[in-house]
Amino acid sequence: MRKGSSSNGARAVTLIPGDGIGPEVIAAAVAVIEHTGVKLRWDEQIAGMTAFKRAGNPVPEALLKSLRATGVALKGPLETRVGEGYRSINVYLRKTFNLYANLRPVRSFQGVHTPFRDVDLVVVRENTEDLYAGLEHQITPGVVESIKVITARASRRIARFAFEYARREGRRCVTAIHKANIMKLSDGLFLKCAREVSSAFPELRYEEQIVDAACMRLVTDPQAFDVLLLENLYGDIVSDLCAGLVGGLGVVPGANYGDKGAIFEAVHGTAPDIAGKGLANPIAAILSGAMLLEYLGHQQAARRIRNATGEVLQSGNTLTRDLGGSATTRQMTDAIIAAMGPRTSSAADRA
Ligand code: ATP
């Protein structure tokens, strides 16, 4: 993936509306981003089930070409059929473009009622290996193997990403989460690499926790965590758990970073139960859009989106159903846009 801009100077970004609630929440994110005045040129591409149905291929060549050219994408969820059909497109894209770091900031919002207060943690998940390497086979009928791959290279790389992020963002602690008491070789290697990397960041506290104990502590004392460093599978599961601490999947954004590009996407999936009904909470996609703006250097525009989102949630007047209200996707998007104030007409907001 390579960064690109179009002839009129607007930065080109691949836009993947995706499946299920994807088109609804991505349209909301685009409307909010456009209201900041930052000029982007959206290169819209189909993928997943939508592309499979329309073009017979869930990962069309045009999509890959666009990603190679722009180096950055805002993406909706893509449907992957469980246990059959084509493999996960999400995993495929992350591996193809070597987007090795998945980052999910999880913060409490005033106005979103959950049993947990003041949660402010960041999940950093390794994105390219572990049980997601896709190495599964049948040994004999009734006996299958899935292979967990952990390498020192990928483990050091994700640990460095987590520590560098923590340093840059003024965080205080990185907790490596593992099951090395059982998987002594694989998780043992992951921990060894995290320890090595931690020694180069003396100002940051480094802790280790076994994944089951960490899950319990996350729901008894979530404030004890700051930056969480996890392998792929634990990261996937713990991300959803963490989303539950702050109001659910509708409010947690995410990003996949590589050395040469990034794809921004919410933690949630296609939510087929509410797809097409205008009920989806667009906040996770909107905040993923804010992360995209930050990545492109538009810090002030990103802050504006975050502040407006916080205001709307705090007022409690416009909440979607998942947050206990009755607002539609459109109403919540309009409320966020209104809270942002008048549309900015120039892109001169780089902070
Ligand atoms: P997939 O198979 O694509 O992961 P899923 O339904 O298994 O889809 P999610 O899409 O992550 O998993 O959704 C889990 C639950 O959370 C669903 O009941 C869904 O309605 C709810 N949910 C997810 N995202 C949102 C959202 N943005 N707004 C409201 N509810 C949501």
Coordinates of C-alpha atoms and ligand atoms in Angstrom, one line a residue:
M1 CA 0.0 0.0 0.0
R2 CA 1.2 3.4 -0.9
K3 CA 0.0 6.8 0.0
G4 CA -1.6 8.7 -2.9
S5 CA -3.4 11.9 -3.8
S6 CA -5.5 12.8 -6.7
S7 CA -4.8 15.5 -9.3
N8 CA -7.0 18.1 -7.6
G9 CA -4.9 17.8 -4.4
A10 CA -7.5 15.9 -2.4
R11 CA -6.1 12.9 -0.6
A12 CA -7.4 9.7 -2.2
V13 CA -8.9 7.2 0.3
T14 CA -10.4 3.8 -0.5
L15 CA -14.0 3.6 0.8
I16 CA -15.4 0.1 1.4
P17 CA -19.0 0.3 2.6
G18 CA -19.0 -3.4 3.2
D19 CA -21.9 -5.8 4.1
G20 CA -24.8 -5.7 6.6
I21 CA -24.9 -2.4 8.5
G22 CA -21.7 -1.4 6.8
P23 CA -23.2 0.9 4.1
E24 CA -25.3 2.7 6.7
V25 CA -22.6 3.4 9.2
I26 CA -19.9 4.2 6.6
A27 CA -22.3 6.7 4.9
A28 CA -22.6 8.3 8.4
A29 CA -18.8 8.5 8.8
V30 CA -18.4 10.0 5.4
A31 CA -21.0 12.7 6.1
V32 CA -19.3 13.6 9.4
I33 CA -15.8 13.7 7.8
E34 CA -17.0 15.8 5.0
H35 CA -18.5 18.3 7.5
T36 CA -15.0 18.9 8.9
G37 CA -14.0 20.4 5.5
V38 CA -11.1 18.1 5.1
K39 CA -10.9 17.3 1.4
L40 CA -10.7 13.6 0.6
R41 CA -11.4 11.8 -2.6
W42 CA -13.3 8.6 -1.9
D43 CA -12.5 5.7 -4.2
E44 CA -15.5 3.5 -3.4
Q45 CA -15.0 -0.2 -3.8
I46 CA -17.1 -3.3 -3.2
A47 CA -15.8 -6.3 -1.2
G48 CA -17.1 -9.2 0.8
M49 CA -20.6 -10.7 0.3
T50 CA -21.7 -7.6 -1.7
A51 CA -18.8 -8.2 -4.2
F52 CA -19.3 -11.9 -4.2
K53 CA -22.9 -11.6 -5.2
R54 CA -22.3 -8.8 -7.7
A55 CA -19.0 -10.0 -9.2
G56 CA -18.4 -13.5 -8.0
N57 CA -15.3 -12.5 -6.1
P58 CA -15.3 -11.2 -2.5
V59 CA -11.9 -9.5 -3.0
P60 CA -12.1 -8.0 -6.5
E61 CA -8.9 -6.9 -8.2
A62 CA -10.2 -3.3 -8.4
L63 CA -10.3 -3.2 -4.6
L64 CA -6.7 -4.5 -4.3
K65 CA -5.6 -2.0 -6.9
S66 CA -7.3 0.9 -5.1
L67 CA -5.7 -0.1 -1.8
R68 CA -2.3 -0.3 -3.4
A69 CA -2.7 3.1 -4.9
T70 CA -4.2 5.0 -1.9
G71 CA -2.6 3.2 1.0
V72 CA -5.5 4.1 3.3
A73 CA -9.1 2.9 3.6
L74 CA -12.2 3.4 5.6
K75 CA -14.0 0.1 5.7
G76 CA -17.3 -1.3 6.8
P77 CA -17.6 -4.9 8.1
L78 CA -17.5 -7.7 5.6
E79 CA -19.4 -10.9 5.9
T80 CA -17.5 -14.1 6.2
R81 CA -19.6 -17.3 6.4
V82 CA -18.7 -19.3 9.5
G83 CA -17.1 -22.6 8.9
E84 CA -17.6 -22.7 5.1
G85 CA -17.2 -20.8 1.8
Y86 CA -14.4 -18.3 1.3
R87 CA -11.9 -17.4 4.0
S88 CA -12.1 -14.2 6.0
I89 CA -11.6 -11.2 3.8
N90 CA -10.6 -9.1 6.8
V91 CA -7.8 -11.5 7.6
Y92 CA -6.9 -11.7 3.9
L93 CA -6.6 -7.9 3.6
R94 CA -4.6 -7.5 6.8
K95 CA -2.2 -10.2 5.7
T96 CA -1.9 -9.1 2.1
F97 CA -1.1 -5.5 3.1
N98 CA 0.9 -6.5 6.2
L99 CA -1.3 -4.5 8.5
Y100 CA 0.2 -6.1 11.5
A101 CA -1.1 -3.9 14.3
N102 CA -4.7 -3.6 15.2
L103 CA -5.4 -0.8 17.6
R104 CA -8.7 -0.3 19.5
P105 CA -9.1 2.6 21.9
V106 CA -11.8 1.9 24.5
R107 CA -13.1 4.8 26.5
S108 CA -16.1 5.5 28.7
F109 CA -18.5 8.2 27.5
Q110 CA -20.5 10.3 29.9
G111 CA -24.1 9.6 29.1
V112 CA -23.6 5.9 28.1
H113 CA -24.7 3.9 31.1
T114 CA -22.7 0.8 32.0
P115 CA -21.6 -0.6 35.3
F116 CA -18.1 0.7 34.6
R117 CA -16.7 4.2 34.9
D118 CA -13.6 5.9 33.7
V119 CA -12.4 3.1 31.4
D120 CA -9.6 4.4 29.2
L121 CA -7.6 1.6 27.7
V122 CA -6.2 0.6 24.3
V123 CA -6.1 -2.8 22.9
V124 CA -3.1 -3.6 20.7
R125 CA -3.6 -6.9 18.8
E126 CA -1.1 -8.7 16.6
N127 CA -2.9 -9.1 13.3
T128 CA -1.0 -11.5 11.0
E129 CA -0.4 -14.8 12.7
D130 CA -1.4 -17.0 15.7
L131 CA -4.3 -19.3 15.0
Y132 CA -5.4 -16.9 12.3
A133 CA -2.6 -18.0 10.0
G134 CA -5.3 -20.2 8.4
L135 CA -3.3 -23.4 8.8
E136 CA -6.0 -26.0 9.4
H137 CA -6.2 -29.6 8.2
Q138 CA -7.9 -32.9 8.8
I139 CA -5.6 -35.7 9.9
T140 CA -8.3 -38.3 9.6
P141 CA -12.1 -38.0 9.7
G142 CA -13.1 -36.7 13.1
V143 CA -9.6 -35.3 13.9
V144 CA -8.5 -31.9 12.7
E145 CA -5.6 -29.6 13.6
S146 CA -5.4 -25.8 13.6
I147 CA -1.8 -24.5 13.8
K148 CA -0.9 -21.6 16.0
V149 CA 2.1 -19.7 14.5
I150 CA 4.0 -17.3 16.7
T151 CA 7.3 -15.8 15.4
A152 CA 9.8 -13.6 17.2
R153 CA 9.8 -11.1 14.3
A154 CA 6.0 -10.5 14.5
S155 CA 6.0 -10.6 18.3
R156 CA 8.8 -8.0 18.5
R157 CA 7.2 -5.8 15.9
I158 CA 3.8 -5.7 17.6
A159 CA 5.5 -5.2 21.0
R160 CA 7.5 -2.3 19.6
F161 CA 4.3 -0.8 18.1
A162 CA 2.5 -1.0 21.5
F163 CA 5.4 0.6 23.4
E164 CA 6.0 3.3 20.8
Y165 CA 2.3 4.1 20.9
A166 CA 2.3 4.2 24.7
R167 CA 5.3 6.5 24.7
R168 CA 3.8 8.8 22.0
E169 CA 0.4 9.0 23.7
G170 CA 1.8 9.6 27.2
R171 CA 0.5 6.3 28.5
R172 CA 2.0 4.7 31.6
C173 CA 1.8 0.9 31.4
V174 CA 1.8 -1.9 28.8
T175 CA 0.3 -5.2 29.9
A176 CA 1.2 -8.3 27.8
I177 CA -1.6 -10.8 28.0
H178 CA -0.8 -14.5 27.4
K179 CA -1.4 -18.2 28.3
A180 CA 2.3 -19.0 28.5
N181 CA 1.7 -21.3 31.5
I182 CA 0.1 -23.7 29.1
M183 CA 1.5 -22.7 25.7
K184 CA 5.0 -22.5 26.9
L185 CA 6.6 -22.3 23.5
S186 CA 4.3 -20.1 21.5
D187 CA 3.1 -17.7 24.2
G188 CA 6.5 -18.1 25.9
L189 CA 8.1 -16.6 22.8
F190 CA 5.6 -13.8 22.6
L191 CA 6.3 -12.9 26.2
K192 CA 10.1 -13.1 25.8
C193 CA 9.9 -10.7 22.9
A194 CA 7.6 -8.3 24.8
R195 CA 10.1 -8.3 27.7
E196 CA 13.0 -7.6 25.4
V197 CA 11.3 -4.7 23.8
S198 CA 10.1 -3.3 27.2
S199 CA 13.7 -2.8 28.3
A200 CA 14.0 -0.1 25.7
F201 CA 11.2 1.9 27.3
P202 CA 12.2 2.3 31.0
E203 CA 9.7 5.1 31.5
L204 CA 6.8 2.7 30.9
R205 CA 5.7 0.1 33.4
Y206 CA 5.6 -3.4 31.9
E207 CA 3.2 -6.1 33.3
E208 CA 2.2 -9.6 32.3
Q209 CA -1.1 -11.3 32.9
I210 CA -2.6 -14.6 32.1
V211 CA -5.5 -14.1 29.7
D212 CA -8.2 -15.7 31.9
A213 CA -7.2 -13.7 34.9
A214 CA -6.9 -10.6 32.8
C215 CA -10.5 -11.1 31.6
M216 CA -11.7 -11.3 35.2
R217 CA -9.8 -8.2 36.2
L218 CA -11.1 -6.3 33.2
V219 CA -14.6 -6.7 34.5
T220 CA -13.7 -6.1 38.2
D221 CA -11.1 -3.4 37.9
P222 CA -10.9 -2.1 34.3
Q223 CA -9.1 1.1 35.4
A224 CA -6.1 -1.1 36.3
F225 CA -5.4 -1.4 32.5
D226 CA -3.8 1.0 30.2
V227 CA -2.3 -0.4 27.0
L228 CA -3.0 -4.1 26.4
L229 CA -0.7 -6.1 24.2
L230 CA -2.1 -9.3 22.8
E231 CA -1.7 -12.0 20.2
N232 CA -4.3 -12.3 17.5
L233 CA -6.9 -14.6 19.0
Y234 CA -6.8 -13.2 22.5
G235 CA -6.9 -9.7 21.0
D236 CA -10.0 -10.5 19.0
I237 CA -11.9 -11.9 22.0
V238 CA -10.7 -9.3 24.6
S239 CA -11.6 -6.4 22.2
D240 CA -15.2 -7.4 22.3
L241 CA -15.1 -7.8 26.1
C242 CA -13.6 -4.3 26.4
A243 CA -16.3 -2.9 24.1
G244 CA -18.8 -4.3 26.5
L245 CA -17.3 -2.2 29.3
V246 CA -18.1 1.1 27.6
G247 CA -21.5 0.6 25.9
G248 CA -20.9 -2.1 23.3
L249 CA -19.7 -2.6 19.8
G250 CA -21.6 0.4 18.5
V251 CA -19.1 2.9 20.1
V252 CA -15.6 1.3 19.7
P253 CA -13.5 2.3 16.7
G254 CA -10.5 0.6 15.4
A255 CA -7.6 0.7 13.0
N256 CA -5.2 -1.7 11.3
Y257 CA -1.7 -0.2 10.8
G258 CA 1.2 -1.4 8.7
D259 CA 4.5 0.3 7.8
K260 CA 3.0 1.5 4.5
G261 CA -0.7 1.9 5.0
A262 CA -3.7 1.6 7.3
I263 CA -7.3 0.4 7.2
F264 CA -9.8 2.0 9.6
E265 CA -12.8 0.0 10.7
A266 CA -15.1 -0.4 13.7
V267 CA -14.7 -3.4 16.0
H268 CA -18.3 -4.6 15.2
G269 CA -19.3 -7.0 12.5
T270 CA -22.1 -6.9 9.9
A271 CA -24.9 -7.1 12.6
P272 CA -27.3 -8.9 10.2
D273 CA -30.1 -8.6 12.8
I274 CA -30.4 -4.9 12.4
A275 CA -29.0 -4.4 8.8
G276 CA -30.9 -2.2 6.5
K277 CA -33.2 -0.9 9.2
G278 CA -31.5 2.4 9.9
L279 CA -31.0 1.4 13.5
A280 CA -27.2 0.8 13.7
N281 CA -25.2 3.0 15.9
P282 CA -22.8 4.9 13.6
I283 CA -20.4 6.1 16.3
A284 CA -17.9 3.3 16.0
A285 CA -17.5 4.0 12.3
I286 CA -17.5 7.8 12.8
L287 CA -14.7 7.5 15.4
S288 CA -12.8 5.2 13.1
G289 CA -13.1 8.0 10.6
A290 CA -11.6 10.4 13.2
M291 CA -8.7 8.0 13.6
L292 CA -8.3 8.1 9.8
L293 CA -8.2 11.9 9.8
E294 CA -5.6 11.8 12.6
Y295 CA -3.5 9.4 10.5
L296 CA -3.6 11.8 7.6
G297 CA -2.5 14.7 9.8
H298 CA -5.8 16.4 10.5
Q299 CA -5.7 16.3 14.3
Q300 CA -8.0 19.2 14.8
A301 CA -10.7 17.8 12.6
A302 CA -10.4 14.5 14.4
R303 CA -10.8 16.2 17.8
R304 CA -13.8 18.1 16.6
I305 CA -15.5 14.8 15.7
R306 CA -14.6 13.3 19.0
N307 CA -15.8 16.3 21.0
A308 CA -19.1 16.4 19.1
T309 CA -19.7 12.7 19.6
G310 CA -19.0 13.1 23.3
E311 CA -21.4 16.0 23.6
V312 CA -24.2 14.1 21.8
L313 CA -23.8 11.1 24.1
Q314 CA -23.5 13.2 27.2
S315 CA -26.7 15.1 26.4
G316 CA -28.5 11.7 26.1
N317 CA -31.2 13.2 23.8
T318 CA -30.2 11.3 20.7
L319 CA -29.2 7.7 21.4
T320 CA -29.6 4.7 19.2
R321 CA -31.3 1.6 20.4
D322 CA -28.2 -0.3 21.5
L323 CA -27.6 2.6 23.9
G324 CA -31.1 2.6 25.3
G325 CA -32.6 5.3 23.1
S326 CA -34.8 5.2 20.0
A327 CA -32.8 7.4 17.5
T328 CA -32.0 6.2 14.0
T329 CA -28.6 6.0 12.5
R330 CA -29.5 9.2 10.5
Q331 CA -30.7 11.1 13.6
M332 CA -27.6 10.3 15.5
T333 CA -25.4 11.3 12.6
D334 CA -27.3 14.6 12.2
A335 CA -27.0 15.3 15.9
I336 CA -23.2 14.8 15.7
I337 CA -23.0 17.0 12.7
A338 CA -25.1 19.7 14.4
A339 CA -22.8 19.5 17.5
M340 CA -19.8 20.1 15.3
G341 CA -21.1 23.5 14.3
P342 CA -21.0 25.0 10.8
R343 CA -19.2 23.1 8.1
T344 CA -15.6 24.2 7.7
S345 CA -14.9 25.0 4.1
S346 CA -11.1 24.8 4.1
A347 CA -8.7 21.9 4.8
A348 CA -6.4 24.2 6.6
D349 CA -6.8 22.5 10.0
R350 CA -3.6 20.6 10.3
A351 CA -2.6 20.8 13.9
Ligands
ATP1 P1 -20.5 -10.8 12.1 O1 -20.7 -12.2 11.8 O2 -20.3 -9.9 10.9 O3 -19.4 -10.6 13.1 P2 -22.4 -10.6 14.3 O4 -23.8 -10.2 14.4 O5 -22.0 -11.9 14.7 O6 -21.8 -10.2 12.8 P3 -21.6 -8.1 15.3 O7 -22.0 -7.5 14.0 O8 -20.3 -7.7 15.9 O9 -21.5 -9.6 15.2 O10 -22.8 -7.8 16.3 C1 -23.0 -8.4 17.5 C2 -24.3 -7.8 18.1 O11 -24.0 -6.4 18.4 C3 -25.5 -7.8 17.2 O12 -26.6 -8.3 18.0 C4 -25.7 -6.5 16.7 O13 -27.0 -6.1 16.6 C5 -25.0 -5.6 17.8 N1 -24.2 -4.5 17.1 C6 -23.1 -4.6 16.5 N2 -22.7 -3.4 15.9 C7 -23.7 -2.5 16.2 C8 -23.9 -1.2 15.9 N3 -23.1 -0.4 15.2 N4 -25.1 -0.6 16.4 C9 -26.0 -1.3 17.1 N5 -25.8 -2.6 17.4 C10 -24.7 -3.2 17.0

